[in-house]
Amino acid sequence: MRAIERVEKILSISKTIVETEGVDALTTTKLSATAGIPVGSIYQYFDCREDILEFLYANAYNEVLDKVQSALEKTDIKPDFQSLNNEIITVFWTTAKTHKSFNQLTRWANSLSTIWESTTHNNSQIPLMVEQVLDRSNMLPNQMRKQAVITTLSTVISVLIDQAIENEAEAESLIDELRILLEAYVGTLNDQ
C-alpha cells in the first residue's frame, strides 16, 4: 500500500510541476525535494524522468480522447459526416487546448518520435475513433481500402493537431483546415 501511495505522490507532484513550470522543470532532483522523497526512491518506481513524463503524457492524451469518445458515443447512430467531423474535432481541440498539460506533454512526446511512430502506435486511439466516425456516418470505404483510409486520416489528424499545438497563432486556422481537408477527402470515398 505504501508503494502505491508513493507512486501516486510522485506522479501527482510531477503533474503539478509540469502544469505550473513546464516539462523542462521536471527533474528527479526537483521532484525529490518537492515531494520529500529521496531520489533513490523515485528510481525504485521509474527508470528515469522520461518514464514519468511518458506516464503523464499517456494520461493527458487519454483524458482528451476520453472526452472525444464520450461525445462520439452521444451522437446519433448515422449522422452525416460533416456534422460529426465538426463536433469531434471541436471537442478534441477544445479539450486539448484547455487541458493544463496536454500541449506541453505533446510537444515533449513529439520531440522523441517520428510522425510514423506517433500515428501508428498500437496504443493510439485515433485510428479507432476515425473508424468509428466513418462507420457512424456510413462512410466506410470498401474493405480493401479501409485500412489505408484510416491510416491516412489518422496521420492527417495527428500532423495538423500537432502543428496547431506548436503554432498557437495559427492554431484555429489549422483546425479549420483540418475540418475542410477531412470533409473533402471523405467526400471522395463514395465517388470511387
PDB file of C-alpha atoms in Angstrom:
ATOM      1  CA  MET A   1       0.000   0.000   0.000  1.00  0.00           C
ATOM      2  CA  ARG A   2       2.825   2.383   0.824  1.00  0.00           C
ATOM      3  CA  ALA A   3       4.397   1.807  -2.610  1.00  0.00           C
ATOM      4  CA  ILE A   4       1.128   2.740  -4.354  1.00  0.00           C
ATOM      5  CA  GLU A   5       0.835   5.898  -2.270  1.00  0.00           C
ATOM      6  CA  ARG A   6       4.423   6.846  -3.055  1.00  0.00           C
ATOM      7  CA  VAL A   7       3.959   6.327  -6.807  1.00  0.00           C
ATOM      8  CA  GLU A   8       0.750   8.372  -6.704  1.00  0.00           C
ATOM      9  CA  LYS A   9       2.582  11.145  -4.857  1.00  0.00           C
ATOM     10  CA  ILE A  10       5.452  11.108  -7.371  1.00  0.00           C
ATOM     11  CA  LEU A  11       3.016  11.330 -10.282  1.00  0.00           C
ATOM     12  CA  SER A  12       0.833  13.966  -8.647  1.00  0.00           C
ATOM     13  CA  ILE A  13       3.745  16.259  -7.842  1.00  0.00           C
ATOM     14  CA  SER A  14       5.273  15.633 -11.276  1.00  0.00           C
ATOM     15  CA  LYS A  15       1.992  16.629 -12.900  1.00  0.00           C
ATOM     16  CA  THR A  16       1.857  19.811 -10.816  1.00  0.00           C
ATOM     17  CA  ILE A  17       5.423  20.729 -11.780  1.00  0.00           C
ATOM     18  CA  VAL A  18       4.685  20.190 -15.484  1.00  0.00           C
ATOM     19  CA  GLU A  19       1.433  22.174 -15.294  1.00  0.00           C
ATOM     20  CA  THR A  20       2.911  25.117 -13.412  1.00  0.00           C
ATOM     21  CA  GLU A  21       6.519  25.253 -14.606  1.00  0.00           C
ATOM     22  CA  GLY A  22       6.696  23.165 -17.778  1.00  0.00           C
ATOM     23  CA  VAL A  23       8.244  19.885 -18.846  1.00  0.00           C
ATOM     24  CA  ASP A  24      11.828  21.145 -18.626  1.00  0.00           C
ATOM     25  CA  ALA A  25      11.364  21.992 -14.944  1.00  0.00           C
ATOM     26  CA  LEU A  26      10.676  18.372 -14.046  1.00  0.00           C
ATOM     27  CA  THR A  27      13.879  16.795 -12.804  1.00  0.00           C
ATOM     28  CA  THR A  28      14.260  13.966 -10.339  1.00  0.00           C
ATOM     29  CA  THR A  29      16.167  16.327  -8.044  1.00  0.00           C
ATOM     30  CA  LYS A  30      13.369  18.894  -8.044  1.00  0.00           C
ATOM     31  CA  LEU A  31      10.767  16.151  -7.698  1.00  0.00           C
ATOM     32  CA  SER A  32      12.639  14.657  -4.764  1.00  0.00           C
ATOM     33  CA  ALA A  33      12.870  18.000  -2.969  1.00  0.00           C
ATOM     34  CA  THR A  34       9.244  18.948  -3.640  1.00  0.00           C
ATOM     35  CA  ALA A  35       7.822  15.549  -2.705  1.00  0.00           C
ATOM     36  CA  GLY A  36      10.107  14.977   0.266  1.00  0.00           C
ATOM     37  CA  ILE A  37      11.091  11.620  -1.208  1.00  0.00           C
ATOM     38  CA  PRO A  38      14.720  10.521  -1.675  1.00  0.00           C
ATOM     39  CA  VAL A  39      15.861  10.491  -5.318  1.00  0.00           C
ATOM     40  CA  GLY A  40      16.720   6.805  -4.922  1.00  0.00           C
ATOM     41  CA  SER A  41      13.112   6.061  -4.031  1.00  0.00           C
ATOM     42  CA  ILE A  42      11.930   7.695  -7.265  1.00  0.00           C
ATOM     43  CA  TYR A  43      14.224   5.357  -9.181  1.00  0.00           C
ATOM     44  CA  GLN A  44      12.671   2.367  -7.428  1.00  0.00           C
ATOM     45  CA  TYR A  45       9.480   3.050  -9.380  1.00  0.00           C
ATOM     46  CA  PHE A  46      10.680   4.853 -12.521  1.00  0.00           C
ATOM     47  CA  ASP A  47      13.853   4.226 -14.517  1.00  0.00           C
ATOM     48  CA  CYS A  48      14.236   7.882 -15.447  1.00  0.00           C
ATOM     49  CA  ARG A  49      12.487  11.228 -15.759  1.00  0.00           C
ATOM     50  CA  GLU A  50      11.239  10.237 -19.228  1.00  0.00           C
ATOM     51  CA  ASP A  51       9.299   7.305 -17.747  1.00  0.00           C
ATOM     52  CA  ILE A  52       7.398   9.736 -15.535  1.00  0.00           C
ATOM     53  CA  LEU A  53       6.761  12.072 -18.477  1.00  0.00           C
ATOM     54  CA  GLU A  54       5.611   9.157 -20.643  1.00  0.00           C
ATOM     55  CA  PHE A  55       3.096   8.170 -17.970  1.00  0.00           C
ATOM     56  CA  LEU A  56       1.862  11.770 -17.615  1.00  0.00           C
ATOM     57  CA  TYR A  57       1.589  12.133 -21.391  1.00  0.00           C
ATOM     58  CA  ALA A  58      -0.397   8.902 -21.723  1.00  0.00           C
ATOM     59  CA  ASN A  59      -2.784  10.091 -19.004  1.00  0.00           C
ATOM     60  CA  ALA A  60      -3.226  13.545 -20.563  1.00  0.00           C
ATOM     61  CA  TYR A  61      -3.729  12.022 -24.022  1.00  0.00           C
ATOM     62  CA  ASN A  62      -6.322   9.585 -22.668  1.00  0.00           C
ATOM     63  CA  GLU A  63      -8.156  12.349 -20.787  1.00  0.00           C
ATOM     64  CA  VAL A  64      -8.536  14.312 -24.030  1.00  0.00           C
ATOM     65  CA  LEU A  65      -9.530  11.281 -26.082  1.00  0.00           C
ATOM     66  CA  ASP A  66     -11.985  10.119 -23.404  1.00  0.00           C
ATOM     67  CA  LYS A  67     -13.882  13.388 -23.922  1.00  0.00           C
ATOM     68  CA  VAL A  68     -13.926  12.755 -27.672  1.00  0.00           C
ATOM     69  CA  GLN A  69     -15.069   9.167 -27.174  1.00  0.00           C
ATOM     70  CA  SER A  70     -17.828  10.337 -24.849  1.00  0.00           C
ATOM     71  CA  ALA A  71     -19.020  12.869 -27.442  1.00  0.00           C
ATOM     72  CA  LEU A  72     -18.873  10.218 -30.135  1.00  0.00           C
ATOM     73  CA  GLU A  73     -20.991   7.825 -28.082  1.00  0.00           C
ATOM     74  CA  LYS A  74     -23.640  10.510 -27.554  1.00  0.00           C
ATOM     75  CA  THR A  75     -24.148  11.146 -31.268  1.00  0.00           C
ATOM     76  CA  ASP A  76     -26.910   9.781 -33.422  1.00  0.00           C
ATOM     77  CA  ILE A  77     -26.214   6.386 -34.936  1.00  0.00           C
ATOM     78  CA  LYS A  78     -25.935   7.672 -38.528  1.00  0.00           C
ATOM     79  CA  PRO A  79     -25.267  11.419 -38.561  1.00  0.00           C
ATOM     80  CA  ASP A  80     -23.794  12.993 -41.668  1.00  0.00           C
ATOM     81  CA  PHE A  81     -20.006  13.060 -41.767  1.00  0.00           C
ATOM     82  CA  GLN A  82     -19.708  16.859 -41.850  1.00  0.00           C
ATOM     83  CA  SER A  83     -21.606  17.442 -38.601  1.00  0.00           C
ATOM     84  CA  LEU A  84     -19.916  14.526 -36.834  1.00  0.00           C
ATOM     85  CA  ASN A  85     -16.493  15.633 -38.093  1.00  0.00           C
ATOM     86  CA  ASN A  86     -17.091  19.186 -36.847  1.00  0.00           C
ATOM     87  CA  GLU A  87     -18.320  18.026 -33.460  1.00  0.00           C
ATOM     88  CA  ILE A  88     -15.493  15.562 -32.830  1.00  0.00           C
ATOM     89  CA  ILE A  89     -12.743  17.959 -33.928  1.00  0.00           C
ATOM     90  CA  THR A  90     -14.282  20.748 -31.849  1.00  0.00           C
ATOM     91  CA  VAL A  91     -14.440  18.520 -28.751  1.00  0.00           C
ATOM     92  CA  PHE A  92     -10.868  17.315 -29.283  1.00  0.00           C
ATOM     93  CA  TRP A  93      -9.425  20.766 -29.884  1.00  0.00           C
ATOM     94  CA  THR A  94     -11.357  22.486 -27.083  1.00  0.00           C
ATOM     95  CA  THR A  95     -10.330  19.802 -24.606  1.00  0.00           C
ATOM     96  CA  ALA A  96      -6.701  19.722 -25.786  1.00  0.00           C
ATOM     97  CA  LYS A  97      -6.121  23.463 -25.661  1.00  0.00           C
ATOM     98  CA  THR A  98      -7.716  23.858 -22.213  1.00  0.00           C
ATOM     99  CA  HIS A  99      -6.001  20.827 -20.667  1.00  0.00           C
ATOM    100  CA  LYS A 100      -3.291  22.064 -18.284  1.00  0.00           C
ATOM    101  CA  SER A 101      -0.519  19.769 -19.504  1.00  0.00           C
ATOM    102  CA  PHE A 102      -1.598  18.177 -22.801  1.00  0.00           C
ATOM    103  CA  ASN A 103       0.107  20.690 -25.089  1.00  0.00           C
ATOM    104  CA  GLN A 104       3.399  20.694 -23.190  1.00  0.00           C
ATOM    105  CA  LEU A 105       3.492  16.921 -22.912  1.00  0.00           C
ATOM    106  CA  THR A 106       2.544  16.509 -26.574  1.00  0.00           C
ATOM    107  CA  ARG A 107       5.421  18.778 -27.602  1.00  0.00           C
ATOM    108  CA  TRP A 108       7.738  16.690 -25.436  1.00  0.00           C
ATOM    109  CA  ALA A 109       6.434  13.388 -26.880  1.00  0.00           C
ATOM    110  CA  ASN A 110       6.653  14.688 -30.449  1.00  0.00           C
ATOM    111  CA  SER A 111      10.304  15.543 -29.942  1.00  0.00           C
ATOM    112  CA  LEU A 112      11.038  11.881 -29.207  1.00  0.00           C
ATOM    113  CA  SER A 113       9.319  10.117 -32.093  1.00  0.00           C
ATOM    114  CA  THR A 114       8.710  10.305 -35.793  1.00  0.00           C
ATOM    115  CA  ILE A 115       5.264  11.025 -37.204  1.00  0.00           C
ATOM    116  CA  TRP A 116       5.039   7.393 -38.294  1.00  0.00           C
ATOM    117  CA  GLU A 117       5.657   6.168 -34.740  1.00  0.00           C
ATOM    118  CA  SER A 118       3.082   8.613 -33.387  1.00  0.00           C
ATOM    119  CA  THR A 119       0.279   7.769 -35.778  1.00  0.00           C
ATOM    120  CA  THR A 120       0.737   4.011 -35.974  1.00  0.00           C
ATOM    121  CA  HIS A 121       1.429   3.388 -32.298  1.00  0.00           C
ATOM    122  CA  ASN A 122      -0.508   0.357 -31.075  1.00  0.00           C
ATOM    123  CA  ASN A 123      -1.914   2.309 -28.151  1.00  0.00           C
ATOM    124  CA  SER A 124      -3.208   5.175 -30.275  1.00  0.00           C
ATOM    125  CA  GLN A 125      -6.938   5.666 -30.067  1.00  0.00           C
ATOM    126  CA  ILE A 126      -7.060   7.968 -33.084  1.00  0.00           C
ATOM    127  CA  PRO A 127      -7.379   5.183 -35.705  1.00  0.00           C
ATOM    128  CA  LEU A 128     -10.174   3.582 -33.675  1.00  0.00           C
ATOM    129  CA  MET A 129     -12.028   6.883 -33.440  1.00  0.00           C
ATOM    130  CA  VAL A 130     -11.547   7.545 -37.158  1.00  0.00           C
ATOM    131  CA  GLU A 131     -13.071   4.163 -37.892  1.00  0.00           C
ATOM    132  CA  GLN A 132     -15.986   4.876 -35.550  1.00  0.00           C
ATOM    133  CA  VAL A 133     -16.654   8.263 -37.160  1.00  0.00           C
ATOM    134  CA  LEU A 134     -16.598   6.714 -40.631  1.00  0.00           C
ATOM    135  CA  ASP A 135     -18.838   3.876 -39.506  1.00  0.00           C
ATOM    136  CA  ARG A 136     -21.362   6.107 -37.710  1.00  0.00           C
ATOM    137  CA  SER A 137     -21.643   8.383 -40.712  1.00  0.00           C
ATOM    138  CA  ASN A 138     -21.897   5.405 -43.084  1.00  0.00           C
ATOM    139  CA  MET A 139     -18.728   6.441 -44.911  1.00  0.00           C
ATOM    140  CA  LEU A 140     -16.581   3.321 -44.615  1.00  0.00           C
ATOM    141  CA  PRO A 141     -14.813   2.600 -47.871  1.00  0.00           C
ATOM    142  CA  ASN A 142     -14.633  -0.881 -49.286  1.00  0.00           C
ATOM    143  CA  GLN A 143     -12.661  -3.344 -47.181  1.00  0.00           C
ATOM    144  CA  MET A 144      -9.630  -3.265 -49.481  1.00  0.00           C
ATOM    145  CA  ARG A 145      -9.166   0.463 -48.876  1.00  0.00           C
ATOM    146  CA  LYS A 146     -10.412   0.630 -45.294  1.00  0.00           C
ATOM    147  CA  GLN A 147      -7.052   0.402 -43.502  1.00  0.00           C
ATOM    148  CA  ALA A 148      -5.350   2.788 -45.921  1.00  0.00           C
ATOM    149  CA  VAL A 149      -8.124   5.362 -45.415  1.00  0.00           C
ATOM    150  CA  ILE A 150      -7.949   5.028 -41.617  1.00  0.00           C
ATOM    151  CA  THR A 151      -4.140   5.384 -41.669  1.00  0.00           C
ATOM    152  CA  THR A 152      -4.354   8.411 -43.979  1.00  0.00           C
ATOM    153  CA  LEU A 153      -6.972  10.173 -41.868  1.00  0.00           C
ATOM    154  CA  SER A 154      -5.200   9.347 -38.590  1.00  0.00           C
ATOM    155  CA  THR A 155      -1.934  10.731 -39.939  1.00  0.00           C
ATOM    156  CA  VAL A 156      -3.534  13.944 -41.211  1.00  0.00           C
ATOM    157  CA  ILE A 157      -5.321  14.464 -37.901  1.00  0.00           C
ATOM    158  CA  SER A 158      -2.144  13.850 -35.886  1.00  0.00           C
ATOM    159  CA  VAL A 159       0.007  16.129 -38.015  1.00  0.00           C
ATOM    160  CA  LEU A 160      -2.402  19.063 -38.078  1.00  0.00           C
ATOM    161  CA  ILE A 161      -3.249  18.800 -34.378  1.00  0.00           C
ATOM    162  CA  ASP A 162       0.480  18.727 -33.580  1.00  0.00           C
ATOM    163  CA  GLN A 163       1.048  21.743 -35.842  1.00  0.00           C
ATOM    164  CA  ALA A 164      -1.782  23.607 -34.098  1.00  0.00           C
ATOM    165  CA  ILE A 165      -0.241  22.801 -30.711  1.00  0.00           C
ATOM    166  CA  GLU A 166       3.164  24.063 -31.881  1.00  0.00           C
ATOM    167  CA  ASN A 167       1.841  27.234 -33.530  1.00  0.00           C
ATOM    168  CA  GLU A 168      -0.694  28.924 -31.265  1.00  0.00           C
ATOM    169  CA  ALA A 169      -1.013  31.961 -33.563  1.00  0.00           C
ATOM    170  CA  GLU A 170      -2.309  29.801 -36.419  1.00  0.00           C
ATOM    171  CA  ALA A 171      -3.949  27.075 -34.342  1.00  0.00           C
ATOM    172  CA  GLU A 172      -7.586  27.918 -35.039  1.00  0.00           C
ATOM    173  CA  SER A 173      -6.909  28.297 -38.776  1.00  0.00           C
ATOM    174  CA  LEU A 174      -5.150  24.928 -38.840  1.00  0.00           C
ATOM    175  CA  ILE A 175      -8.073  23.261 -37.060  1.00  0.00           C
ATOM    176  CA  ASP A 176     -10.485  24.790 -39.603  1.00  0.00           C
ATOM    177  CA  GLU A 177      -8.273  23.465 -42.408  1.00  0.00           C
ATOM    178  CA  LEU A 178      -8.341  20.032 -40.773  1.00  0.00           C
ATOM    179  CA  ARG A 179     -12.152  20.030 -40.878  1.00  0.00           C
ATOM    180  CA  ILE A 180     -12.186  21.071 -44.537  1.00  0.00           C
ATOM    181  CA  LEU A 181      -9.486  18.599 -45.542  1.00  0.00           C
ATOM    182  CA  LEU A 182     -11.213  15.649 -43.858  1.00  0.00           C
ATOM    183  CA  GLU A 183     -14.579  16.532 -45.407  1.00  0.00           C
ATOM    184  CA  ALA A 184     -13.031  16.834 -48.882  1.00  0.00           C
ATOM    185  CA  TYR A 185     -11.135  13.548 -48.581  1.00  0.00           C
ATOM    186  CA  VAL A 186     -14.049  11.575 -47.171  1.00  0.00           C
ATOM    187  CA  GLY A 187     -16.354  13.112 -49.776  1.00  0.00           C
ATOM    188  CA  THR A 188     -14.280  11.426 -52.482  1.00  0.00           C
ATOM    189  CA  LEU A 189     -14.624   7.975 -50.894  1.00  0.00           C
ATOM    190  CA  ASN A 190     -18.192   7.462 -52.055  1.00  0.00           C
ATOM    191  CA  ASP A 191     -17.334   8.679 -55.558  1.00  0.00           C
ATOM    192  CA  GLN A 192     -14.906   5.823 -56.104  1.00  0.00           C
TER     193      GLN A 192
END
